[in-house]
PDB file of C-alpha atoms and ligand atoms in Angstrom:
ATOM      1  CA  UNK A  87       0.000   0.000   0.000  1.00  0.00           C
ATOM      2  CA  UNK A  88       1.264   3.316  -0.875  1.00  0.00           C
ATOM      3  CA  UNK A  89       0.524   6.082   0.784  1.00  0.00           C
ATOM      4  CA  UNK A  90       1.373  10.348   1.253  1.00  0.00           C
ATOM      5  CA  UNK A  91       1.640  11.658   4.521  1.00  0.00           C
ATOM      6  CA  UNK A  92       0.321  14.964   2.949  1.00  0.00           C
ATOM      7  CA  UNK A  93      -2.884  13.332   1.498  1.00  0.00           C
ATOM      8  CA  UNK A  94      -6.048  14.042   2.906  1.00  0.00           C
ATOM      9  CA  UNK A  95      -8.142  10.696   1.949  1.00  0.00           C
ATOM     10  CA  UNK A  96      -4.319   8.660   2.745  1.00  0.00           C
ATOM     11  CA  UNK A  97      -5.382   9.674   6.351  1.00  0.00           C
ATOM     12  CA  UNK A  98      -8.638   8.625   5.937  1.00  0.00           C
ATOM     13  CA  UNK A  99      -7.295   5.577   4.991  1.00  0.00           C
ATOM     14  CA  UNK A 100      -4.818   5.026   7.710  1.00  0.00           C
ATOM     15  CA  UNK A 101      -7.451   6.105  10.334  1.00  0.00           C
ATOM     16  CA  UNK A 102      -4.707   9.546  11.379  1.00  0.00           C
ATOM     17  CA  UNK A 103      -8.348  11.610  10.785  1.00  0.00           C
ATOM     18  CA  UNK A 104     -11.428   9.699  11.203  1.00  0.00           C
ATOM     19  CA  UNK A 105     -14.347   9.298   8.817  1.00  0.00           C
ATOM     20  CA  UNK A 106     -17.082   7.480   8.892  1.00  0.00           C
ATOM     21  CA  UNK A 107     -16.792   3.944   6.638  1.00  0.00           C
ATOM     22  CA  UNK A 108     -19.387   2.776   4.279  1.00  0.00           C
ATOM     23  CA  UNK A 109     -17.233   0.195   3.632  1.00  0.00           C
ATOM     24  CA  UNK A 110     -13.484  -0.822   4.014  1.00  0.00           C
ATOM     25  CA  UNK A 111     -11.885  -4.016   2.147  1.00  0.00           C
ATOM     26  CA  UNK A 112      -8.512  -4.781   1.075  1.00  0.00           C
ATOM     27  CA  UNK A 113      -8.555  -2.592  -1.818  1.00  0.00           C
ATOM     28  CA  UNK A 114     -10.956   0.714  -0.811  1.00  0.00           C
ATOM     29  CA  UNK A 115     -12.685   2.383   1.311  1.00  0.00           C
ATOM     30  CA  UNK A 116     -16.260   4.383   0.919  1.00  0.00           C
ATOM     31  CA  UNK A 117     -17.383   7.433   2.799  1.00  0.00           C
ATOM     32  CA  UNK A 118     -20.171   9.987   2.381  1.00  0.00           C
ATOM     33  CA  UNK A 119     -19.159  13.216   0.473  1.00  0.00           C
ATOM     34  CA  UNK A 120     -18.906  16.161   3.236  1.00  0.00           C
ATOM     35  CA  UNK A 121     -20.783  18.647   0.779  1.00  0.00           C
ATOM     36  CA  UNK A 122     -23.297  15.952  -1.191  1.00  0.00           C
ATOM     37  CA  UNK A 123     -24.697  16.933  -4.880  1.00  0.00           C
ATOM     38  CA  UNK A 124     -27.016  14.741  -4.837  1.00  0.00           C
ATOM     39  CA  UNK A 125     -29.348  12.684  -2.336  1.00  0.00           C
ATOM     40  CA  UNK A 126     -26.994   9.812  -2.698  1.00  0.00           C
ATOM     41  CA  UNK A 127     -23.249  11.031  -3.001  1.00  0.00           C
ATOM     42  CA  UNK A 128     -20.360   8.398  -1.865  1.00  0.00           C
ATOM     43  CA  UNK A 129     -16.874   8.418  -2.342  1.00  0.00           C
ATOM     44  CA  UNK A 130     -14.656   5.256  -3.405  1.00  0.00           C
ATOM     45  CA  UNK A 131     -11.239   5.467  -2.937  1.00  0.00           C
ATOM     46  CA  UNK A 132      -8.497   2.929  -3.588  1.00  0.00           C
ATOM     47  CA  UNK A 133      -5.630   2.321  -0.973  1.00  0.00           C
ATOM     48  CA  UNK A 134      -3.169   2.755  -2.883  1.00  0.00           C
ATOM     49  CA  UNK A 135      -2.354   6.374  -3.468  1.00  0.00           C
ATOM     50  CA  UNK A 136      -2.624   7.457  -7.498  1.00  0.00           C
ATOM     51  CA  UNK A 137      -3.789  10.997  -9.253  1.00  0.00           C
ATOM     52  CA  UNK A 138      -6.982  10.142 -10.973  1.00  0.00           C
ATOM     53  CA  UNK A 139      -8.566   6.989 -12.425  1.00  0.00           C
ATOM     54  CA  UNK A 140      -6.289   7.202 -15.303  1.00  0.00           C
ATOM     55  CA  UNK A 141      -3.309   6.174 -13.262  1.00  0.00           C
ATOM     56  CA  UNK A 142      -5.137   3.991 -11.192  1.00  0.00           C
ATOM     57  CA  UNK A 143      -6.673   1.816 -14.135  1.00  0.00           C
ATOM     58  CA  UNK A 144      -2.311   1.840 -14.996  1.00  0.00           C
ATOM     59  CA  UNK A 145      -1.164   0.934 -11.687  1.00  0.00           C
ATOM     60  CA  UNK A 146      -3.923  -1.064 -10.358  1.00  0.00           C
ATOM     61  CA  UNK A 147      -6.849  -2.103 -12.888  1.00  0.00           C
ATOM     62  CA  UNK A 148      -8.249  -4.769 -10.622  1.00  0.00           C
ATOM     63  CA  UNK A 149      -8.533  -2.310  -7.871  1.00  0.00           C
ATOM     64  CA  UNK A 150     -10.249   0.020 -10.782  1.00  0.00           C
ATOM     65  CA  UNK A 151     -12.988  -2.789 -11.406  1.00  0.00           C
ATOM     66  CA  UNK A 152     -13.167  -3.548  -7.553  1.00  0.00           C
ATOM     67  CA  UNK A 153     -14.037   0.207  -7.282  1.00  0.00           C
ATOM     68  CA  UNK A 154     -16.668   0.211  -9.787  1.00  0.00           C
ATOM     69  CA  UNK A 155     -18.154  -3.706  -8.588  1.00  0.00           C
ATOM     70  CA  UNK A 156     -18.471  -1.519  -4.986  1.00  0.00           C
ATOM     71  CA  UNK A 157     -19.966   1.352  -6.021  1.00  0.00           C
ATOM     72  CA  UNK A 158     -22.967  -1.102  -7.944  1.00  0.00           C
ATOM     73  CA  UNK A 159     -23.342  -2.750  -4.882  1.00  0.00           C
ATOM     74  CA  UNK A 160     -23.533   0.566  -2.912  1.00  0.00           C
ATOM     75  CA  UNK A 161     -26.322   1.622  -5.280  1.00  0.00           C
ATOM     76  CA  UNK A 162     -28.145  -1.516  -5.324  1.00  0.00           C
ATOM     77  CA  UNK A 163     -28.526  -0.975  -1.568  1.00  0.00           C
ATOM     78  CA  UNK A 164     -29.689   2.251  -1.536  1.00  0.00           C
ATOM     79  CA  UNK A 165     -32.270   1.425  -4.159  1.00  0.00           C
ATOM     80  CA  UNK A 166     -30.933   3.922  -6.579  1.00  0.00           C
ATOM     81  CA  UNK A 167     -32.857   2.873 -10.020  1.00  0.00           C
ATOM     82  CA  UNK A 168     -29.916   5.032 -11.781  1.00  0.00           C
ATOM     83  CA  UNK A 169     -26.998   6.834 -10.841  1.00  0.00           C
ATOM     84  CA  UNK A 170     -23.843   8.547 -12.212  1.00  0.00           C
ATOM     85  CA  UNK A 171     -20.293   7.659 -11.609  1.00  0.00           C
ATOM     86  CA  UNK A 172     -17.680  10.101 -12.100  1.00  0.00           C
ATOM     87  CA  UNK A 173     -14.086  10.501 -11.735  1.00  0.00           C
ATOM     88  CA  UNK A 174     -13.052  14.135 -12.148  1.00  0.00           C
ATOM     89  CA  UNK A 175      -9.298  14.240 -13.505  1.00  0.00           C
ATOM     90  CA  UNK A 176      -7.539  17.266 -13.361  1.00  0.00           C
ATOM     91  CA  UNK A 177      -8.344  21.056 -11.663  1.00  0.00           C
ATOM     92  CA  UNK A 178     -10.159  22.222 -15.172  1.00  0.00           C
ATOM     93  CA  UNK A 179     -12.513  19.295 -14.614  1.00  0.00           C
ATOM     94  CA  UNK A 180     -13.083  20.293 -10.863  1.00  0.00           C
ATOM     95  CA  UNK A 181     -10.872  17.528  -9.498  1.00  0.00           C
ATOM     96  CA  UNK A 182      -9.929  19.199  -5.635  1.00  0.00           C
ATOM     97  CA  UNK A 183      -8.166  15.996  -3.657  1.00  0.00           C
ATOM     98  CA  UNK A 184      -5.402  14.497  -5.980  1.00  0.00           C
ATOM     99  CA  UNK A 185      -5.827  10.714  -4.366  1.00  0.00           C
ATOM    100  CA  UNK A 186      -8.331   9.102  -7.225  1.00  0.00           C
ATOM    101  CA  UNK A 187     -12.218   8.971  -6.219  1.00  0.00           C
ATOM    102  CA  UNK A 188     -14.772   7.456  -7.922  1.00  0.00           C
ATOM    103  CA  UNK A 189     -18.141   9.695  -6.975  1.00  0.00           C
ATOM    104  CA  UNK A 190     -21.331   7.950  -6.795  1.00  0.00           C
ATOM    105  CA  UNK A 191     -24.353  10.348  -7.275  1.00  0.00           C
ATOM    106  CA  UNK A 192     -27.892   8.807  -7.277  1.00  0.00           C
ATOM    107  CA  UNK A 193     -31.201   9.684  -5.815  1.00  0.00           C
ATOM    108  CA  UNK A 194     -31.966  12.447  -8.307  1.00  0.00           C
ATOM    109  CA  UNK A 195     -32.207  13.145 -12.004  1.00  0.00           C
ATOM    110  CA  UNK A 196     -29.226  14.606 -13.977  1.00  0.00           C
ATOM    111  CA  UNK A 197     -29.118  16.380 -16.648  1.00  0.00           C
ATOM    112  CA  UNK A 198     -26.829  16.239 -19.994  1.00  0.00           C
ATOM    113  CA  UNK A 199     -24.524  17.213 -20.778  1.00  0.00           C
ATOM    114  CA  UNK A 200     -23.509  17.904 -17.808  1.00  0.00           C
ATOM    115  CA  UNK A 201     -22.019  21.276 -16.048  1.00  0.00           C
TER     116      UNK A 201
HETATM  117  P1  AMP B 469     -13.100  16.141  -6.416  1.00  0.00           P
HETATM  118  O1  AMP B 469     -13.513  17.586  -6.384  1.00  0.00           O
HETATM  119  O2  AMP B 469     -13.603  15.359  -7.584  1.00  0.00           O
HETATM  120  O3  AMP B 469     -11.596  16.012  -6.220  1.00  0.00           O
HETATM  121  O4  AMP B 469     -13.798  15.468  -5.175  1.00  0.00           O
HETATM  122  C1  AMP B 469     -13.332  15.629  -3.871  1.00  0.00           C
HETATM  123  C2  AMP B 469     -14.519  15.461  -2.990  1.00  0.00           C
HETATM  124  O5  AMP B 469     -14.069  15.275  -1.662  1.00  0.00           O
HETATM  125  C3  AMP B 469     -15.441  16.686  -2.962  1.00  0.00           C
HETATM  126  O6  AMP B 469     -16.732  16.308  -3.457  1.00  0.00           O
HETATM  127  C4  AMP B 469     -15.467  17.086  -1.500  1.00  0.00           C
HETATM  128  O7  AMP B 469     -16.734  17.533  -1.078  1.00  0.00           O
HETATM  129  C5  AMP B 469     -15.039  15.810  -0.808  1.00  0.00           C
HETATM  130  N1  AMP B 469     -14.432  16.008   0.499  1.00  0.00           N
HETATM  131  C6  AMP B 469     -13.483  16.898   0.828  1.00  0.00           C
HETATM  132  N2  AMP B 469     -13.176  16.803   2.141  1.00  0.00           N
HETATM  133  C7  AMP B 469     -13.960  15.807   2.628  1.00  0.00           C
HETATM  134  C8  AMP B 469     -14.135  15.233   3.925  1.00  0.00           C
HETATM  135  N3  AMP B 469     -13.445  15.657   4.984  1.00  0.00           N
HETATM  136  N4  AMP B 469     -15.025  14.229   4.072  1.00  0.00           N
HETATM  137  C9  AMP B 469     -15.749  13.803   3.004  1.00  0.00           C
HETATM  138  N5  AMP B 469     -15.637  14.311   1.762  1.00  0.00           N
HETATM  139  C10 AMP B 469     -14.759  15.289   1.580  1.00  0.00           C
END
């Protein structure tokens, strides 16, 4: 597991600032988004410390699936009938923590293209 001591979901991960787990395996953790956009809004973040999905689906692409198998299963038990995954890579595309996230958004309708 690789990890930055400057990382903000890294401590989430090590348990240095505590957050409240959806779920915790091997490979991720999930959390609730402090500032949700949508009735449903969890985050999905590998333990291993990469940018953005990009490098993760490089460095780790079973960790990538594992990430999006989770985040089905995390929607299937909140009833969502749809929902929106997104991985935001880089500043211009509003990315804010640099330790890849996979957002799950559900319990609403969204529109597209998106904003
Ligand atoms: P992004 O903007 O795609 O990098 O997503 C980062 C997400 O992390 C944002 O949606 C933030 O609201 C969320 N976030 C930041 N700090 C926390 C925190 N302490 N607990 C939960 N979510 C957080």
């Amino acid at each position: 597991m690789t990890l930055e001591t400057n990382c903000l979901f890294c401590k989430f991960i090590t348990g240095e600032i505590p957050v409240d787990l959806i779920r915790n395996t091997s490979e991720l953790i999930a959390f609730r988004d402090i500032a949700p956009q949508a009735p449903t809004h969890i985050l999905l973040v590998p333990k291993i410390h990469v940018e953005n999905g990009a490098e993760l689906a490089a460095a780790a692409p079973l960790t990538l699936a594992a990430l999006h198998s989770a985040a089905a299963e995390l929607a299937a038990a909140a009833q969502l009938d749809g929902y929106r995954l997104v991985f935001n890579t880089g500043a211009s595309a509003g990315q804010s923590v640099f330790h890849a996230h996979l957002h799950l958004l559900g319990g609403r309708s969204f529109a597209w293209p998106p904003g």
